[in-house]
């Protein structure tokens, strides 16, 4: 299903840490510690929109969206998930998953353009990635 | 598949015009003329997150996401689609589809919190709804 000639967009590579690969998509963690924030990137060269994927890949993407959503919700105990495929700045198809808490830096607004990025504590992020890997089933 | 006891959230009813019903979801047009902007609402009482839907409904939602995305892209000739399930303000599960143009009021930022809403010309919106209904297959 994934393309041999796919590679992660350099901007996504800069902004994230790798969590692991599902059947279709790479799972990434945003380096912005303001929010628990995952990104799912289908490993399909040239895909910009969800409708650029074949029908079976769209179905697989929904399966992976559900799997990542459940894991992020359970690991963070968040109040709400924000799930979004925007891609105005980075055209490579990617889906954001932001675990929202009513106490977070942007609540109740969408997160984009609100708080400046904040760095993770290295031990905190390592523990978080471990919990996510275990819950997503990437170990 | 839809619940008998489902009804559209009053805020969504206020902010949109009805386009029609697909097997799972109601299709709505945002009254904000800044952007061609559709909203898909699964008619499933109590659903807040995508993962609140059963697995078959999640698959159906992806089918409807693809159908609405293709229609919106073809009718508007947009440069990019923004597809998002946020729900911080209105908890009833709903998916936004915004047809983005590089000349629009918010480009390249996400649309939320940027330009004040703008009303449609009544004849313009009637024609747009007709084109969307035909392309989505809701006639």
PDB file of C-alpha atoms in Angstrom:
ATOM      1  CA  UNK A   1       0.000   0.000   0.000  1.00  0.00           C
ATOM      2  CA  UNK A   2       2.689   2.634   0.858  1.00  0.00           C
ATOM      3  CA  UNK A   3       4.781   3.984  -2.033  1.00  0.00           C
ATOM      4  CA  UNK A   4       8.467   3.079  -2.329  1.00  0.00           C
ATOM      5  CA  UNK A   5       9.230   6.668  -3.396  1.00  0.00           C
ATOM      6  CA  UNK A   6       7.515   8.332  -0.428  1.00  0.00           C
ATOM      7  CA  UNK A   7       9.548  10.400   2.023  1.00  0.00           C
ATOM      8  CA  UNK A   8       8.474  12.574   4.927  1.00  0.00           C
ATOM      9  CA  UNK A   9       8.159  16.308   4.129  1.00  0.00           C
ATOM     10  CA  UNK A  10      11.171  18.158   5.679  1.00  0.00           C
ATOM     11  CA  UNK A  11       8.897  20.572   7.601  1.00  0.00           C
ATOM     12  CA  UNK A  12       7.020  17.667   9.221  1.00  0.00           C
ATOM     13  CA  UNK A  13      10.360  15.992   9.974  1.00  0.00           C
ATOM     14  CA  UNK A  14      11.602  19.193  11.679  1.00  0.00           C
ATOM     15  CA  UNK A  15       8.456  19.718  13.755  1.00  0.00           C
ATOM     16  CA  UNK A  16       7.982  16.169  15.067  1.00  0.00           C
ATOM     17  CA  UNK A  17       9.469  13.031  16.619  1.00  0.00           C
ATOM     18  CA  UNK A  18       8.765   9.624  15.024  1.00  0.00           C
ATOM     19  CA  UNK A  19       6.541   7.228  16.989  1.00  0.00           C
ATOM     20  CA  UNK A  20       6.318   4.369  14.464  1.00  0.00           C
ATOM     21  CA  UNK A  21       4.640   3.109  11.294  1.00  0.00           C
ATOM     22  CA  UNK A  22       1.142   1.657  10.910  1.00  0.00           C
ATOM     23  CA  UNK A  23       0.181  -0.255   7.734  1.00  0.00           C
ATOM     24  CA  UNK A  24      -0.478   2.950   5.781  1.00  0.00           C
ATOM     25  CA  UNK A  25       0.725   5.881   7.861  1.00  0.00           C
ATOM     26  CA  UNK A  26       3.685   7.142   9.863  1.00  0.00           C
ATOM     27  CA  UNK A  27       2.781   8.296  13.377  1.00  0.00           C
ATOM     28  CA  UNK A  28       4.557  11.420  14.604  1.00  0.00           C
ATOM     29  CA  UNK A  29       4.521  13.458  17.821  1.00  0.00           C
ATOM     30  CA  UNK A  30       4.613  17.254  17.537  1.00  0.00           C
ATOM     31  CA  UNK A  31       7.531  18.822  19.420  1.00  0.00           C
ATOM     32  CA  UNK A  32       5.132  21.498  20.744  1.00  0.00           C
ATOM     33  CA  UNK A  33       4.510  20.609  24.396  1.00  0.00           C
ATOM     34  CA  UNK A  34       1.543  23.000  24.685  1.00  0.00           C
ATOM     35  CA  UNK A  35      -0.725  20.148  23.582  1.00  0.00           C
ATOM     36  CA  UNK A  36      -0.446  16.353  23.278  1.00  0.00           C
ATOM     37  CA  UNK A  37      -0.395  16.422  19.455  1.00  0.00           C
ATOM     38  CA  UNK A  38       0.053  13.534  17.049  1.00  0.00           C
ATOM     39  CA  UNK A  39       0.300  13.615  13.269  1.00  0.00           C
ATOM     40  CA  UNK A  40      -0.550  10.736  10.913  1.00  0.00           C
ATOM     41  CA  UNK A  41       1.095  10.814   7.472  1.00  0.00           C
ATOM     42  CA  UNK A  42       0.006   8.251   4.843  1.00  0.00           C
ATOM     43  CA  UNK A  43       3.185   6.951   3.166  1.00  0.00           C
ATOM     44  CA  UNK A  44       1.794   7.576  -0.297  1.00  0.00           C
ATOM     45  CA  UNK A  45       3.904   9.725  -2.644  1.00  0.00           C
ATOM     46  CA  UNK A  46       2.085  12.720  -4.090  1.00  0.00           C
ATOM     47  CA  UNK A  47      -1.017  12.520  -1.872  1.00  0.00           C
ATOM     48  CA  UNK A  48      -2.246  15.997  -0.874  1.00  0.00           C
ATOM     49  CA  UNK A  49      -5.947  15.431  -0.174  1.00  0.00           C
ATOM     50  CA  UNK A  50      -7.674  12.431   1.452  1.00  0.00           C
ATOM     51  CA  UNK A  51      -9.384  11.906  -1.937  1.00  0.00           C
ATOM     52  CA  UNK A  52      -5.956  11.426  -3.552  1.00  0.00           C
ATOM     53  CA  UNK A  53      -5.808   8.058  -1.760  1.00  0.00           C
ATOM     54  CA  UNK A  54      -7.404   5.001  -3.325  1.00  0.00           C
ATOM     55  CA  UNK A  55     -10.672   3.846  -1.753  1.00  0.00           C
ATOM     56  CA  UNK A  56      -9.047   0.978   0.179  1.00  0.00           C
ATOM     57  CA  UNK A  57      -6.415   3.404   1.486  1.00  0.00           C
ATOM     58  CA  UNK A  58      -9.120   5.847   2.602  1.00  0.00           C
ATOM     59  CA  UNK A  59     -10.736   3.022   4.576  1.00  0.00           C
ATOM     60  CA  UNK A  60      -7.359   2.094   6.077  1.00  0.00           C
ATOM     61  CA  UNK A  61      -6.772   5.753   6.975  1.00  0.00           C
ATOM     62  CA  UNK A  62     -10.079   5.799   8.896  1.00  0.00           C
ATOM     63  CA  UNK A  63      -9.021   2.619  10.744  1.00  0.00           C
ATOM     64  CA  UNK A  64      -5.722   4.303  11.673  1.00  0.00           C
ATOM     65  CA  UNK A  65      -7.491   7.569  12.615  1.00  0.00           C
ATOM     66  CA  UNK A  66      -9.665   5.602  15.057  1.00  0.00           C
ATOM     67  CA  UNK A  67      -6.698   3.677  16.468  1.00  0.00           C
ATOM     68  CA  UNK A  68      -4.624   6.818  17.056  1.00  0.00           C
ATOM     69  CA  UNK A  69      -7.639   8.737  18.429  1.00  0.00           C
ATOM     70  CA  UNK A  70      -8.436   6.040  21.011  1.00  0.00           C
ATOM     71  CA  UNK A  71      -4.799   5.822  22.103  1.00  0.00           C
ATOM     72  CA  UNK A  72      -4.351   9.587  22.433  1.00  0.00           C
ATOM     73  CA  UNK A  73      -7.617   9.963  24.345  1.00  0.00           C
ATOM     74  CA  UNK A  74      -6.790   7.118  26.737  1.00  0.00           C
ATOM     75  CA  UNK A  75      -3.176   8.131  27.364  1.00  0.00           C
ATOM     76  CA  UNK A  76      -3.992  11.827  27.953  1.00  0.00           C
ATOM     77  CA  UNK A  77      -7.490  11.670  29.478  1.00  0.00           C
ATOM     78  CA  UNK A  78      -8.325  14.685  27.322  1.00  0.00           C
ATOM     79  CA  UNK A  79     -11.657  16.463  27.244  1.00  0.00           C
ATOM     80  CA  UNK A  80     -11.897  16.651  23.439  1.00  0.00           C
ATOM     81  CA  UNK A  81      -9.997  15.484  20.363  1.00  0.00           C
ATOM     82  CA  UNK A  82      -9.371  17.813  17.431  1.00  0.00           C
ATOM     83  CA  UNK A  83      -8.788  15.840  14.215  1.00  0.00           C
ATOM     84  CA  UNK A  84      -7.861  17.842  11.126  1.00  0.00           C
ATOM     85  CA  UNK A  85      -6.354  17.531   7.647  1.00  0.00           C
ATOM     86  CA  UNK A  86      -5.481  21.114   6.644  1.00  0.00           C
ATOM     87  CA  UNK A  87      -2.246  21.231   4.624  1.00  0.00           C
ATOM     88  CA  UNK A  88      -2.223  24.898   3.638  1.00  0.00           C
ATOM     89  CA  UNK A  89       1.453  25.276   4.593  1.00  0.00           C
ATOM     90  CA  UNK A  90       2.724  21.701   4.080  1.00  0.00           C
ATOM     91  CA  UNK A  91       1.003  20.090   1.090  1.00  0.00           C
ATOM     92  CA  UNK A  92       1.951  16.458   1.931  1.00  0.00           C
ATOM     93  CA  UNK A  93      -1.247  14.794   3.212  1.00  0.00           C
ATOM     94  CA  UNK A  94      -1.173  14.662   7.019  1.00  0.00           C
ATOM     95  CA  UNK A  95      -3.801  14.454   9.748  1.00  0.00           C
ATOM     96  CA  UNK A  96      -3.431  16.305  13.061  1.00  0.00           C
ATOM     97  CA  UNK A  97      -4.718  14.837  16.352  1.00  0.00           C
ATOM     98  CA  UNK A  98      -4.681  17.316  19.208  1.00  0.00           C
ATOM     99  CA  UNK A  99      -5.761  16.227  22.690  1.00  0.00           C
ATOM    100  CA  UNK A 100      -7.577  19.252  24.101  1.00  0.00           C
ATOM    101  CA  UNK A 101      -8.045  20.070  27.764  1.00  0.00           C
ATOM    102  CA  UNK A 102     -10.309  22.888  28.944  1.00  0.00           C
ATOM    103  CA  UNK A 103      -7.228  24.241  30.765  1.00  0.00           C
ATOM    104  CA  UNK A 104      -4.909  24.323  27.716  1.00  0.00           C
ATOM    105  CA  UNK A 105      -3.248  27.380  26.144  1.00  0.00           C
ATOM    106  CA  UNK A 106      -5.856  27.864  23.386  1.00  0.00           C
ATOM    107  CA  UNK A 107      -9.118  26.384  24.714  1.00  0.00           C
ATOM    108  CA  UNK A 108     -11.814  26.654  23.365  1.00  0.00           C
ATOM    109  CA  UNK A 109     -10.247  28.028  20.182  1.00  0.00           C
ATOM    110  CA  UNK A 110      -8.539  25.829  17.580  1.00  0.00           C
ATOM    111  CA  UNK A 111      -4.823  25.727  18.424  1.00  0.00           C
ATOM    112  CA  UNK A 112      -3.385  27.182  15.226  1.00  0.00           C
ATOM    113  CA  UNK A 113      -1.867  30.657  15.608  1.00  0.00           C
ATOM    114  CA  UNK A 114      -2.565  30.954  19.339  1.00  0.00           C
ATOM    115  CA  UNK A 115       0.264  29.997  21.756  1.00  0.00           C
ATOM    116  CA  UNK A 116       3.973  30.044  20.776  1.00  0.00           C
ATOM    117  CA  UNK A 117       5.471  26.508  20.662  1.00  0.00           C
ATOM    118  CA  UNK A 118       6.885  25.173  23.926  1.00  0.00           C
ATOM    119  CA  UNK A 119       9.631  22.505  24.229  1.00  0.00           C
ATOM    120  CA  UNK A 120       9.116  19.169  26.004  1.00  0.00           C
ATOM    121  CA  UNK A 121      11.206  18.050  28.935  1.00  0.00           C
ATOM    122  CA  UNK A 122      13.279  15.184  27.385  1.00  0.00           C
ATOM    123  CA  UNK A 123      12.317  12.651  30.084  1.00  0.00           C
ATOM    124  CA  UNK A 124       8.662  13.657  29.907  1.00  0.00           C
ATOM    125  CA  UNK A 125       8.544  13.195  26.132  1.00  0.00           C
ATOM    126  CA  UNK A 126      10.309   9.822  26.293  1.00  0.00           C
ATOM    127  CA  UNK A 127       7.744   8.551  28.793  1.00  0.00           C
ATOM    128  CA  UNK A 128       4.860   9.947  26.713  1.00  0.00           C
ATOM    129  CA  UNK A 129       6.163   8.304  23.514  1.00  0.00           C
ATOM    130  CA  UNK A 130       6.524   4.996  25.371  1.00  0.00           C
ATOM    131  CA  UNK A 131       2.914   5.163  26.582  1.00  0.00           C
ATOM    132  CA  UNK A 132       1.661   6.080  23.107  1.00  0.00           C
ATOM    133  CA  UNK A 133       3.652   3.297  21.396  1.00  0.00           C
ATOM    134  CA  UNK A 134       2.284   0.737  23.835  1.00  0.00           C
ATOM    135  CA  UNK A 135      -1.317   1.901  23.474  1.00  0.00           C
ATOM    136  CA  UNK A 136      -1.220   2.257  19.674  1.00  0.00           C
ATOM    137  CA  UNK A 137       0.441  -1.168  19.469  1.00  0.00           C
ATOM    138  CA  UNK A 138       3.700  -0.055  17.887  1.00  0.00           C
ATOM    139  CA  UNK A 139       6.030  -1.907  20.253  1.00  0.00           C
TER     140      UNK A 139
ATOM    141  CA  UNK B   1     -27.755   3.402  11.015  1.00  0.00           C
ATOM    142  CA  UNK B   2     -28.888   6.935  12.075  1.00  0.00           C
ATOM    143  CA  UNK B   3     -30.579   7.220  15.495  1.00  0.00           C
ATOM    144  CA  UNK B   4     -34.319   7.948  15.729  1.00  0.00           C
ATOM    145  CA  UNK B   5     -33.610  10.296  18.634  1.00  0.00           C
ATOM    146  CA  UNK B   6     -30.970  12.388  16.850  1.00  0.00           C
ATOM    147  CA  UNK B   7     -31.596  16.066  16.200  1.00  0.00           C
ATOM    148  CA  UNK B   8     -29.314  18.758  14.828  1.00  0.00           C
ATOM    149  CA  UNK B   9     -27.564  20.906  17.467  1.00  0.00           C
ATOM    150  CA  UNK B  10     -29.266  24.368  17.564  1.00  0.00           C
ATOM    151  CA  UNK B  11     -25.951  26.195  16.959  1.00  0.00           C
ATOM    152  CA  UNK B  12     -25.276  24.168  13.818  1.00  0.00           C
ATOM    153  CA  UNK B  13     -28.889  24.759  12.715  1.00  0.00           C
ATOM    154  CA  UNK B  14     -28.410  28.529  13.194  1.00  0.00           C
ATOM    155  CA  UNK B  15     -25.102  28.716  11.337  1.00  0.00           C
ATOM    156  CA  UNK B  16     -25.992  26.642   8.276  1.00  0.00           C
ATOM    157  CA  UNK B  17     -28.451  25.815   5.489  1.00  0.00           C
ATOM    158  CA  UNK B  18     -29.470  22.184   4.877  1.00  0.00           C
ATOM    159  CA  UNK B  19     -28.237  20.567   1.658  1.00  0.00           C
ATOM    160  CA  UNK B  20     -29.575  17.017   2.167  1.00  0.00           C
ATOM    161  CA  UNK B  21     -29.042  13.680   3.910  1.00  0.00           C
ATOM    162  CA  UNK B  22     -26.584  10.943   2.980  1.00  0.00           C
ATOM    163  CA  UNK B  23     -26.951   7.421   4.463  1.00  0.00           C
ATOM    164  CA  UNK B  24     -25.259   8.424   7.728  1.00  0.00           C
ATOM    165  CA  UNK B  25     -24.807  12.182   7.741  1.00  0.00           C
ATOM    166  CA  UNK B  26     -26.667  15.414   7.155  1.00  0.00           C
ATOM    167  CA  UNK B  27     -24.894  17.777   4.733  1.00  0.00           C
ATOM    168  CA  UNK B  28     -25.003  21.478   5.644  1.00  0.00           C
ATOM    169  CA  UNK B  29     -23.682  24.682   4.059  1.00  0.00           C
ATOM    170  CA  UNK B  30     -22.188  27.331   6.364  1.00  0.00           C
ATOM    171  CA  UNK B  31     -23.893  30.716   6.014  1.00  0.00           C
ATOM    172  CA  UNK B  32     -20.439  32.359   6.060  1.00  0.00           C
ATOM    173  CA  UNK B  33     -19.779  33.424   2.471  1.00  0.00           C
ATOM    174  CA  UNK B  34     -16.068  34.059   3.130  1.00  0.00           C
ATOM    175  CA  UNK B  35     -15.373  30.438   2.193  1.00  0.00           C
ATOM    176  CA  UNK B  36     -17.269  27.627   0.429  1.00  0.00           C
ATOM    177  CA  UNK B  37     -17.790  25.628   3.647  1.00  0.00           C
ATOM    178  CA  UNK B  38     -19.753  22.422   4.150  1.00  0.00           C
ATOM    179  CA  UNK B  39     -20.428  20.548   7.380  1.00  0.00           C
ATOM    180  CA  UNK B  40     -21.206  16.822   7.658  1.00  0.00           C
ATOM    181  CA  UNK B  41     -23.108  15.715  10.784  1.00  0.00           C
ATOM    182  CA  UNK B  42     -23.560  11.964  11.439  1.00  0.00           C
ATOM    183  CA  UNK B  43     -27.194  11.480  12.547  1.00  0.00           C
ATOM    184  CA  UNK B  44     -26.141   9.467  15.585  1.00  0.00           C
ATOM    185  CA  UNK B  45     -27.438  10.662  18.959  1.00  0.00           C
ATOM    186  CA  UNK B  46     -24.729  11.278  21.541  1.00  0.00           C
ATOM    187  CA  UNK B  47     -21.742  11.008  19.188  1.00  0.00           C
ATOM    188  CA  UNK B  48     -19.037  13.557  20.077  1.00  0.00           C
ATOM    189  CA  UNK B  49     -15.850  11.943  18.702  1.00  0.00           C
ATOM    190  CA  UNK B  50     -15.356   9.916  15.502  1.00  0.00           C
ATOM    191  CA  UNK B  51     -14.498   6.983  17.797  1.00  0.00           C
ATOM    192  CA  UNK B  52     -17.996   7.216  19.332  1.00  0.00           C
ATOM    193  CA  UNK B  53     -19.304   5.793  16.041  1.00  0.00           C
ATOM    194  CA  UNK B  54     -19.379   2.035  15.489  1.00  0.00           C
ATOM    195  CA  UNK B  55     -16.725   0.672  13.130  1.00  0.00           C
ATOM    196  CA  UNK B  56     -19.147   0.312  10.181  1.00  0.00           C
ATOM    197  CA  UNK B  57     -20.300   3.896  10.743  1.00  0.00           C
ATOM    198  CA  UNK B  58     -16.696   5.129  10.785  1.00  0.00           C
ATOM    199  CA  UNK B  59     -16.188   3.458   7.403  1.00  0.00           C
ATOM    200  CA  UNK B  60     -19.413   5.028   6.105  1.00  0.00           C
ATOM    201  CA  UNK B  61     -18.270   8.422   7.407  1.00  0.00           C
ATOM    202  CA  UNK B  62     -15.042   8.104   5.397  1.00  0.00           C
ATOM    203  CA  UNK B  63     -17.090   7.238   2.284  1.00  0.00           C
ATOM    204  CA  UNK B  64     -19.202  10.351   2.860  1.00  0.00           C
ATOM    205  CA  UNK B  65     -16.107  12.489   3.605  1.00  0.00           C
ATOM    206  CA  UNK B  66     -14.673  11.450   0.227  1.00  0.00           C
ATOM    207  CA  UNK B  67     -17.965  12.084  -1.589  1.00  0.00           C
ATOM    208  CA  UNK B  68     -18.409  15.566  -0.107  1.00  0.00           C
ATOM    209  CA  UNK B  69     -14.710  16.415  -0.611  1.00  0.00           C
ATOM    210  CA  UNK B  70     -14.791  15.513  -4.303  1.00  0.00           C
ATOM    211  CA  UNK B  71     -18.005  17.490  -4.852  1.00  0.00           C
ATOM    212  CA  UNK B  72     -16.761  20.585  -3.031  1.00  0.00           C
ATOM    213  CA  UNK B  73     -13.420  20.520  -4.858  1.00  0.00           C
ATOM    214  CA  UNK B  74     -15.038  20.100  -8.276  1.00  0.00           C
ATOM    215  CA  UNK B  75     -17.782  22.697  -7.773  1.00  0.00           C
ATOM    216  CA  UNK B  76     -15.404  25.352  -6.367  1.00  0.00           C
ATOM    217  CA  UNK B  77     -12.139  24.584  -8.191  1.00  0.00           C
ATOM    218  CA  UNK B  78     -10.386  25.255  -4.877  1.00  0.00           C
ATOM    219  CA  UNK B  79      -6.641  25.099  -4.301  1.00  0.00           C
ATOM    220  CA  UNK B  80      -6.872  23.073  -1.059  1.00  0.00           C
ATOM    221  CA  UNK B  81      -9.467  21.359   1.124  1.00  0.00           C
ATOM    222  CA  UNK B  82      -9.447  21.747   4.901  1.00  0.00           C
ATOM    223  CA  UNK B  83     -11.226  18.819   6.589  1.00  0.00           C
ATOM    224  CA  UNK B  84     -11.623  18.998  10.367  1.00  0.00           C
ATOM    225  CA  UNK B  85     -13.577  17.543  13.284  1.00  0.00           C
ATOM    226  CA  UNK B  86     -12.957  19.967  16.168  1.00  0.00           C
ATOM    227  CA  UNK B  87     -16.084  20.336  18.335  1.00  0.00           C
ATOM    228  CA  UNK B  88     -14.670  22.484  21.137  1.00  0.00           C
ATOM    229  CA  UNK B  89     -17.678  24.824  21.044  1.00  0.00           C
ATOM    230  CA  UNK B  90     -20.397  22.489  19.706  1.00  0.00           C
ATOM    231  CA  UNK B  91     -19.936  18.965  21.091  1.00  0.00           C
ATOM    232  CA  UNK B  92     -22.215  17.193  18.555  1.00  0.00           C
ATOM    233  CA  UNK B  93     -19.877  15.316  16.171  1.00  0.00           C
ATOM    234  CA  UNK B  94     -19.500  17.305  12.941  1.00  0.00           C
ATOM    235  CA  UNK B  95     -16.878  17.509  10.206  1.00  0.00           C
ATOM    236  CA  UNK B  96     -15.986  20.805   8.500  1.00  0.00           C
ATOM    237  CA  UNK B  97     -15.008  20.966   4.800  1.00  0.00           C
ATOM    238  CA  UNK B  98     -13.615  24.325   3.768  1.00  0.00           C
ATOM    239  CA  UNK B  99     -12.653  24.949   0.149  1.00  0.00           C
ATOM    240  CA  UNK B 100      -9.558  27.150   0.362  1.00  0.00           C
ATOM    241  CA  UNK B 101      -8.306  29.521  -2.290  1.00  0.00           C
ATOM    242  CA  UNK B 102      -4.926  31.271  -2.067  1.00  0.00           C
ATOM    243  CA  UNK B 103      -6.875  34.538  -2.443  1.00  0.00           C
ATOM    244  CA  UNK B 104      -9.323  33.924   0.450  1.00  0.00           C
ATOM    245  CA  UNK B 105      -9.714  35.994   3.628  1.00  0.00           C
ATOM    246  CA  UNK B 106      -7.533  33.751   5.833  1.00  0.00           C
ATOM    247  CA  UNK B 107      -5.027  32.026   3.491  1.00  0.00           C
ATOM    248  CA  UNK B 108      -2.700  30.344   4.420  1.00  0.00           C
ATOM    249  CA  UNK B 109      -3.941  30.290   8.014  1.00  0.00           C
ATOM    250  CA  UNK B 110      -6.761  28.010   9.213  1.00  0.00           C
ATOM    251  CA  UNK B 111     -10.025  29.971   8.930  1.00  0.00           C
ATOM    252  CA  UNK B 112     -11.112  29.919  12.573  1.00  0.00           C
ATOM    253  CA  UNK B 113     -10.960  33.283  14.317  1.00  0.00           C
ATOM    254  CA  UNK B 114      -9.712  35.236  11.300  1.00  0.00           C
ATOM    255  CA  UNK B 115     -12.336  37.040   9.159  1.00  0.00           C
ATOM    256  CA  UNK B 116     -15.776  38.105  10.495  1.00  0.00           C
ATOM    257  CA  UNK B 117     -18.649  36.113   8.879  1.00  0.00           C
ATOM    258  CA  UNK B 118     -20.030  37.498   5.637  1.00  0.00           C
ATOM    259  CA  UNK B 119     -23.588  36.884   4.308  1.00  0.00           C
ATOM    260  CA  UNK B 120     -24.315  35.208   0.951  1.00  0.00           C
ATOM    261  CA  UNK B 121     -26.275  36.861  -1.795  1.00  0.00           C
ATOM    262  CA  UNK B 122     -29.553  34.813  -1.778  1.00  0.00           C
ATOM    263  CA  UNK B 123     -29.415  34.012  -5.514  1.00  0.00           C
ATOM    264  CA  UNK B 124     -25.734  33.119  -5.325  1.00  0.00           C
ATOM    265  CA  UNK B 125     -26.307  30.671  -2.435  1.00  0.00           C
ATOM    266  CA  UNK B 126     -29.311  29.052  -4.163  1.00  0.00           C
ATOM    267  CA  UNK B 127     -27.225  28.402  -7.272  1.00  0.00           C
ATOM    268  CA  UNK B 128     -24.313  27.067  -5.173  1.00  0.00           C
ATOM    269  CA  UNK B 129     -26.599  24.705  -3.240  1.00  0.00           C
ATOM    270  CA  UNK B 130     -28.084  23.446  -6.513  1.00  0.00           C
ATOM    271  CA  UNK B 131     -24.620  22.703  -7.911  1.00  0.00           C
ATOM    272  CA  UNK B 132     -23.552  20.943  -4.686  1.00  0.00           C
ATOM    273  CA  UNK B 133     -26.749  18.844  -4.519  1.00  0.00           C
ATOM    274  CA  UNK B 134     -26.287  17.718  -8.116  1.00  0.00           C
ATOM    275  CA  UNK B 135     -22.600  16.862  -7.645  1.00  0.00           C
ATOM    276  CA  UNK B 136     -23.034  15.101  -4.286  1.00  0.00           C
ATOM    277  CA  UNK B 137     -25.998  13.193  -5.747  1.00  0.00           C
ATOM    278  CA  UNK B 138     -28.656  14.544  -3.406  1.00  0.00           C
ATOM    279  CA  UNK B 139     -31.202  15.459  -6.090  1.00  0.00           C
TER     280      UNK B 139
END
